XYZ file of N, CA and C in Angstrom:
492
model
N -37.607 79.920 -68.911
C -36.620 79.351 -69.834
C -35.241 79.377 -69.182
N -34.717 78.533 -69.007
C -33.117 78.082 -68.686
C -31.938 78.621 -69.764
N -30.906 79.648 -69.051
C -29.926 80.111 -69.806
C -29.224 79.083 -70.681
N -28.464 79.182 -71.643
C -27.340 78.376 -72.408
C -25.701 78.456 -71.693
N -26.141 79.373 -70.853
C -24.580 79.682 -70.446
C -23.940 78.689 -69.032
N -22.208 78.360 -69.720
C -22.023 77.294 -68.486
C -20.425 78.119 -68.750
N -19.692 77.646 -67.781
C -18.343 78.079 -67.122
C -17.979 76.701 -67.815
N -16.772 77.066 -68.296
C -15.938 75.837 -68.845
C -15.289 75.139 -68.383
N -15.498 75.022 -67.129
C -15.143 73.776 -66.199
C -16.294 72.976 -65.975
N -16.975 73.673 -66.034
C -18.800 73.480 -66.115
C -19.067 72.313 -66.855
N -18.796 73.000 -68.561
C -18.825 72.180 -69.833
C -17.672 71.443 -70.014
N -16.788 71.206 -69.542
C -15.496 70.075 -69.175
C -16.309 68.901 -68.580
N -16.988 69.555 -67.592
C -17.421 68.126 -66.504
C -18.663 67.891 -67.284
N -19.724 68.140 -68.251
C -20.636 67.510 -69.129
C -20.001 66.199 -70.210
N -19.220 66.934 -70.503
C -17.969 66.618 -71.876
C -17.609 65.299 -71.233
N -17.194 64.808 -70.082
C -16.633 63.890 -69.552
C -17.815 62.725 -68.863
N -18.968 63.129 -68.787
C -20.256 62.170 -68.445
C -20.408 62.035 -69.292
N -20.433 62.431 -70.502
C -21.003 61.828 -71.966
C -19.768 60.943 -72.493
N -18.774 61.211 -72.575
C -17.695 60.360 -72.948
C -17.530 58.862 -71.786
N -17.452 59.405 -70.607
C -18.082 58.173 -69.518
C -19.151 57.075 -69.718
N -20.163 58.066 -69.834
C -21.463 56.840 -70.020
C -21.537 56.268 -71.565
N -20.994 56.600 -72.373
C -20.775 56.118 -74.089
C -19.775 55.359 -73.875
N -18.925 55.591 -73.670
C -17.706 54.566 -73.831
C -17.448 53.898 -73.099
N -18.148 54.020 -71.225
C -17.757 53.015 -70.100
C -19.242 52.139 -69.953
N -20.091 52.678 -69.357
C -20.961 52.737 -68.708
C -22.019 52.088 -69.761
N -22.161 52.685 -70.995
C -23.044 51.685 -71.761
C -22.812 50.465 -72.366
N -21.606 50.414 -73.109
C -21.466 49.371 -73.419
C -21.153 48.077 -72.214
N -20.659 48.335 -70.432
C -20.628 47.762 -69.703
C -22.131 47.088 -69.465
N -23.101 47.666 -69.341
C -24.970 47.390 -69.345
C -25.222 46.420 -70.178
N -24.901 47.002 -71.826
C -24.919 46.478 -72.898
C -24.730 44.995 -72.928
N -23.961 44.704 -72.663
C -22.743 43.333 -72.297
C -23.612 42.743 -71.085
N -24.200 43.119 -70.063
C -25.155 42.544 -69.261
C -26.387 42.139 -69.331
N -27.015 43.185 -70.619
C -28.576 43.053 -71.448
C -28.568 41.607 -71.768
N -27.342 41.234 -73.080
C -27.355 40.515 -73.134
C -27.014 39.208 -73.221
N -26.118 39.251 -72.195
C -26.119 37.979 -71.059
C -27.316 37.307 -70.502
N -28.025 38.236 -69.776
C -28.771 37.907 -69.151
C -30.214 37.588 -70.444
N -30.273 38.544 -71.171
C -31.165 37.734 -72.546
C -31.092 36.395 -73.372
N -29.547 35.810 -72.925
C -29.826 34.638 -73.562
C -29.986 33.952 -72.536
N -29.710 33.737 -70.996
C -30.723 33.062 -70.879
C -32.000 32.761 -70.668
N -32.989 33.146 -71.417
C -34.325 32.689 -71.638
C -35.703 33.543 -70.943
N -36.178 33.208 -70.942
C -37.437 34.013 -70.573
C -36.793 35.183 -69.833
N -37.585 35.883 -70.786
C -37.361 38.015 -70.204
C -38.010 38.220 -68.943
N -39.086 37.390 -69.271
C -40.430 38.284 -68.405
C -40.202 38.163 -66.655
N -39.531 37.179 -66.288
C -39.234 36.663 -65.153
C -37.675 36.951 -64.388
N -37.063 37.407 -65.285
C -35.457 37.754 -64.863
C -34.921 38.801 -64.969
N -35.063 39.168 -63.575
C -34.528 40.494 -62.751
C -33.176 41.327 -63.449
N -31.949 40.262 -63.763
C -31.302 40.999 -64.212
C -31.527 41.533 -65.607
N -31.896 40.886 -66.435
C -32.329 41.519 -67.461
C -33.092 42.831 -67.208
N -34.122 42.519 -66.850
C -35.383 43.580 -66.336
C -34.218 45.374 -65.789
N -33.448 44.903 -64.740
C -33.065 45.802 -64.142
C -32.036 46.290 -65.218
N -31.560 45.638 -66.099
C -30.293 46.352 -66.948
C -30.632 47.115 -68.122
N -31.499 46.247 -68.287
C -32.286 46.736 -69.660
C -32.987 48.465 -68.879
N -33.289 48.901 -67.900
C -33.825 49.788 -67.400
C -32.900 50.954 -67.211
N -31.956 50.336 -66.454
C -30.315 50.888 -66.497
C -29.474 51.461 -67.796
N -30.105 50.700 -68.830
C -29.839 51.168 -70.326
C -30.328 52.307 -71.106
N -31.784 52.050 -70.848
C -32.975 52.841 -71.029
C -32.093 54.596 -70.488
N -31.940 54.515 -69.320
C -31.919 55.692 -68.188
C -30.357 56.259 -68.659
N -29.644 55.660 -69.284
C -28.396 56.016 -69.688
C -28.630 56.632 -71.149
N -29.473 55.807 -71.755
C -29.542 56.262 -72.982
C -30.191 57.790 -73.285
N -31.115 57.841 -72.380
C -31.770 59.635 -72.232
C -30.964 60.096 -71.737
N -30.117 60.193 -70.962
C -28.869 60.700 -70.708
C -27.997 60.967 -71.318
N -27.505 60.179 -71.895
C -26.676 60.773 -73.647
C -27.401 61.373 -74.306
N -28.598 61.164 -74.409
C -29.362 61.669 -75.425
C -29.242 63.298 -75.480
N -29.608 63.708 -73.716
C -30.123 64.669 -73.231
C -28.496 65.608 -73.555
N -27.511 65.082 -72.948
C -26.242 65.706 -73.145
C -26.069 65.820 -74.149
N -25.826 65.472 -75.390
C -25.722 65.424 -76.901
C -26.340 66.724 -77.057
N -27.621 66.730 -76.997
C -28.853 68.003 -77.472
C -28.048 69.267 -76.829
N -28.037 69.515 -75.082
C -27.637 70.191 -74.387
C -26.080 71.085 -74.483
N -25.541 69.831 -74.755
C -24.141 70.523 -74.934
C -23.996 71.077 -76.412
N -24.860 70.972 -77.482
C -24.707 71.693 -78.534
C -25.378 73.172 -78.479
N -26.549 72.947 -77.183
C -27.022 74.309 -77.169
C -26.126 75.400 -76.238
N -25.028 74.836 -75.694
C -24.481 75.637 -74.595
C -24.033 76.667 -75.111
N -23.367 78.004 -74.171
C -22.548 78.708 -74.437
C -21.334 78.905 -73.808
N -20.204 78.772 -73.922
C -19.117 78.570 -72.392
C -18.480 79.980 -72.585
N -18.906 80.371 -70.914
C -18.299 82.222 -70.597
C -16.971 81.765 -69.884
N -16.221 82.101 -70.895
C -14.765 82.114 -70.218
C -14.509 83.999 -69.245
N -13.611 83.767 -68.677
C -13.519 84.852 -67.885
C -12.705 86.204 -68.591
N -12.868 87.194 -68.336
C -12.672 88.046 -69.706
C -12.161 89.071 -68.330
N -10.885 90.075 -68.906
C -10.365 91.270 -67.860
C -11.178 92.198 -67.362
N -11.924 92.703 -68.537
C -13.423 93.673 -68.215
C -14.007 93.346 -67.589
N -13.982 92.319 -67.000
C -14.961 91.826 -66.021
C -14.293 92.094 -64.460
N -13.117 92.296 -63.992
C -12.610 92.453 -62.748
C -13.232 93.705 -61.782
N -13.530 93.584 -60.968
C -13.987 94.242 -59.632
C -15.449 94.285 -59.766
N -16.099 93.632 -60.854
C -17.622 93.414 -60.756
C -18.534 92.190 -60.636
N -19.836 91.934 -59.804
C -19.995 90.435 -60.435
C -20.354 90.408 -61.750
N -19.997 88.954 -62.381
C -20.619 88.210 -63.877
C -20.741 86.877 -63.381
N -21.115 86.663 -64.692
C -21.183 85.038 -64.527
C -19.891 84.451 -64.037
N -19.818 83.211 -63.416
C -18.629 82.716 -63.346
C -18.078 83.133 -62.083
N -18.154 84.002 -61.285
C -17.670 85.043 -60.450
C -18.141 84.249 -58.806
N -17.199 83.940 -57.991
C -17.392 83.729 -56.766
C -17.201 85.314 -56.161
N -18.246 84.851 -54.994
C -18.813 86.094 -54.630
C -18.933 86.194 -53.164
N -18.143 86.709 -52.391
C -18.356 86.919 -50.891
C -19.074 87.749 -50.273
N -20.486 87.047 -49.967
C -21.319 88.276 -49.354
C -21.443 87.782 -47.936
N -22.301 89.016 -46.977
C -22.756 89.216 -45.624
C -23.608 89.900 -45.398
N -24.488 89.469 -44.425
C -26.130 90.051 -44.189
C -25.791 90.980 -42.868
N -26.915 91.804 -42.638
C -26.550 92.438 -41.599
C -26.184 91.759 -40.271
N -26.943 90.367 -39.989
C -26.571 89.620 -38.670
C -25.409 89.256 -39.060
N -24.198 89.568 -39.765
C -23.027 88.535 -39.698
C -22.927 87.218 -40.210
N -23.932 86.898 -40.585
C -24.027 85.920 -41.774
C -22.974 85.502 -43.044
N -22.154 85.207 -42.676
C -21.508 85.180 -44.518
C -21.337 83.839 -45.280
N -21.808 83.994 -47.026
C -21.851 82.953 -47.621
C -21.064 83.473 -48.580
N -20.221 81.919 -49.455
C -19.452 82.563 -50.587
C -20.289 81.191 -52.094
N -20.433 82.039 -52.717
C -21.419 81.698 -53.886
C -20.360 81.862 -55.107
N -21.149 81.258 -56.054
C -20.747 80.589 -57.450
C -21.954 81.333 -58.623
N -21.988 82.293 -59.210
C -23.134 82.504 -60.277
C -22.011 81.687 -61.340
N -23.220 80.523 -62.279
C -22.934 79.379 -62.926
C -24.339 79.204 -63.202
N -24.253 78.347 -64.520
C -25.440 77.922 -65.307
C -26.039 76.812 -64.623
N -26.814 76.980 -65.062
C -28.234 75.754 -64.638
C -27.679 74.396 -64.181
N -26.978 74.069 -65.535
C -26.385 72.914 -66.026
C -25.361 72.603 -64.938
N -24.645 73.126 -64.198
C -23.753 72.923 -63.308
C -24.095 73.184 -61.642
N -25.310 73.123 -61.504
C -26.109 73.201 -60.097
C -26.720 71.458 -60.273
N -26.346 70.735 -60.689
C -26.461 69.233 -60.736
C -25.453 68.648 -60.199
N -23.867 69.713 -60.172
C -22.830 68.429 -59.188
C -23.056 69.055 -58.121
N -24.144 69.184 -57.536
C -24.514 69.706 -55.855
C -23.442 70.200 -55.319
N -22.539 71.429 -55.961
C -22.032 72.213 -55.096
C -22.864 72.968 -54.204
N -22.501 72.668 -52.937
C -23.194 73.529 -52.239
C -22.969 75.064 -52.525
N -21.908 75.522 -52.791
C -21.774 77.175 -52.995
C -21.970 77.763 -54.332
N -22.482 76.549 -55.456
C -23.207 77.177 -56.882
C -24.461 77.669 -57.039
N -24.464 78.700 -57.640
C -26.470 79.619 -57.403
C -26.356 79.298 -59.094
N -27.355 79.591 -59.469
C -27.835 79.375 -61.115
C -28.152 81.206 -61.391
N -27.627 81.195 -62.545
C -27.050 82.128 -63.210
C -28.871 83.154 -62.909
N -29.600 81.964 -63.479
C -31.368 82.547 -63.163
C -31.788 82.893 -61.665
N -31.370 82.609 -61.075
C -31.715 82.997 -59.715
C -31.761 84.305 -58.822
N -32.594 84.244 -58.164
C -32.705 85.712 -58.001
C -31.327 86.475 -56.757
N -31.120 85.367 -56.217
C -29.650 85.970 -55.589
C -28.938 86.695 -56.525
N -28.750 85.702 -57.416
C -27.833 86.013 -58.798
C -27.819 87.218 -59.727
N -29.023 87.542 -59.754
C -29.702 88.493 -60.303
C -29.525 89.847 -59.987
N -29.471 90.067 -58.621
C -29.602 90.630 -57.521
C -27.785 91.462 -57.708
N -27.230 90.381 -57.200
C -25.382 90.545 -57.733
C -24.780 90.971 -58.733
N -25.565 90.468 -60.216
C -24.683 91.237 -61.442
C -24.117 92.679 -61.279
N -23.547 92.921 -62.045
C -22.685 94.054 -62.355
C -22.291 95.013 -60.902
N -22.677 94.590 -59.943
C -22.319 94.855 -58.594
C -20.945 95.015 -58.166
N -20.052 95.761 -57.197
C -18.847 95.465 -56.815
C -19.033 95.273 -55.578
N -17.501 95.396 -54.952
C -17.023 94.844 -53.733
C -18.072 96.775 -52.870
N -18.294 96.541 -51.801
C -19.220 97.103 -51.024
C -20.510 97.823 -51.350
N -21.018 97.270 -51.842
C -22.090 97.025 -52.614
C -22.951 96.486 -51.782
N -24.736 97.059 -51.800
C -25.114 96.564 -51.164
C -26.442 96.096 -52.103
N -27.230 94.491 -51.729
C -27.536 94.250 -52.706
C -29.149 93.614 -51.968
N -30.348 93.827 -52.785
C -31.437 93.447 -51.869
C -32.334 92.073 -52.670
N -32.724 91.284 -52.163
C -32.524 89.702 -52.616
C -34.073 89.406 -52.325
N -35.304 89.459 -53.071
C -36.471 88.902 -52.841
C -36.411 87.471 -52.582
N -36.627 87.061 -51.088
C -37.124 85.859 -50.835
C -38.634 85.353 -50.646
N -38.745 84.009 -50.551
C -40.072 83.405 -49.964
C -40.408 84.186 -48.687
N -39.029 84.388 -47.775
C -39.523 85.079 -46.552
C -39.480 86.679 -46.221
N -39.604 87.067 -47.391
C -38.971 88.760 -47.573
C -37.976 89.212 -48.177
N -38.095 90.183 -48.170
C -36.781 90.861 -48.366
C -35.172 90.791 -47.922
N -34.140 90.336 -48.492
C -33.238 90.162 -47.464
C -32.100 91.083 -47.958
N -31.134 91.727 -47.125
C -29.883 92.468 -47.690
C -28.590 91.979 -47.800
N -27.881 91.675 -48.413
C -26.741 91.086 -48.155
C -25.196 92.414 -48.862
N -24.245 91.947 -48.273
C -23.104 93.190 -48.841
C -22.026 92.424 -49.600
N -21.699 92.834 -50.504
C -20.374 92.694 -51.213
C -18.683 92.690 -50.300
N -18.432 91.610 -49.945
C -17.319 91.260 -49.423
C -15.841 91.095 -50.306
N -16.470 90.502 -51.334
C -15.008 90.043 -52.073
C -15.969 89.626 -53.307
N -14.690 89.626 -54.250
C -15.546 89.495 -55.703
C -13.884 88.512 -56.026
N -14.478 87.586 -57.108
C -12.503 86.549 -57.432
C -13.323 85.456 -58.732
N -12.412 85.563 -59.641
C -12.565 84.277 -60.708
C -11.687 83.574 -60.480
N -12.093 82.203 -61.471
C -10.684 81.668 -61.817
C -10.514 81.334 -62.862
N -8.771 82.020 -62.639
C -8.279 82.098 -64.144
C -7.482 81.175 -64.444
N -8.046 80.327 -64.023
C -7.155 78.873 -64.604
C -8.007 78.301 -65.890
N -9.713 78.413 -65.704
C -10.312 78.539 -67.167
C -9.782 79.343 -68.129
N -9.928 80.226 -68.211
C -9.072 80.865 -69.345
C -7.616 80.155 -69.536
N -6.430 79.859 -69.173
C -5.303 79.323 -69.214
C -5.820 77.851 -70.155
N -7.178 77.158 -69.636
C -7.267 75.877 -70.691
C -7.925 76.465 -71.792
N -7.336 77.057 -71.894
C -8.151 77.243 -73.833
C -7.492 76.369 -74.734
């Protein structure tokens, strides 16, 4: 089962594809459906065919956001939370070879704008990190074993909180 929880920049950028594809994006299709429906036979004309499909694929898309964003929960960043990971929390770790990656624990829902440095809140990196601090050492079940990684730096941002 997939958490409810998203960072409110997270649920900003949902908020703004649904207002996008409703107010730009569909009725732009819309207006092409049917154009291309009056003139005449469906069965044979591409643009129809392709817009009408384009419609279809937008429309589960609102659909899906509508449902989704009523189930969310948005974790704003809270003081109690400083020098540990939580949600929301970029996270500077390093493996024993010198390896270092800096990560994002964030909801499900926001591992779709392919940040490369967002992990999902479910994940076992993620998992691994909670309530953790800065030199901290933390052990991460992979496909290929076991791996160790260390607590480098822990940082929010508090510019979410400021948009309330």
């Amino acid at each position: 089962m997939k958490s409810n929880l998203i960072t409110r920049a997270g649920h900003d950028l949902l908020v703004a594809e649904l207002k996008h594809l409703w107010h730009e994006e569909r009725p732009e299709i819309t207006k092409k459906v049917n154009w291309a429906a009056s003139l005449g036979d469906r069965s044979e004309n591409a643009d129809y065919q392709y817009n009408k499909q384009l419609l279809r694929k937008i429309d589960r898309r609102v659909r899906y956001l509508g449902k989704r964003l009523e189930e969310l929960r948005i974790i704003d960043y809270s003081p109690e939370q400083a020098g540990k990971v939580y949600f929301g929390a970029w996270v500077d770790i390093e493996n024993e070879l010198g390896e270092e990656k800096t990560l994002r624990i964030v909801g499900v829902d926001e591992i779709y704008d392919h940040h490369p440095q967002h992990i999902s809140i479910d994940s076992p990196m993620a998992r691994a990190l909670l309530s953790k601090q800065v030199d901290d050492e933390v052990e991460v079940v992979t496909p290929s074993g076991k791996k160790c990684w260390y607590i480098n730096a822990i940082r929010y941002e508090l510019r979410e909180e400021a948009s309330k």
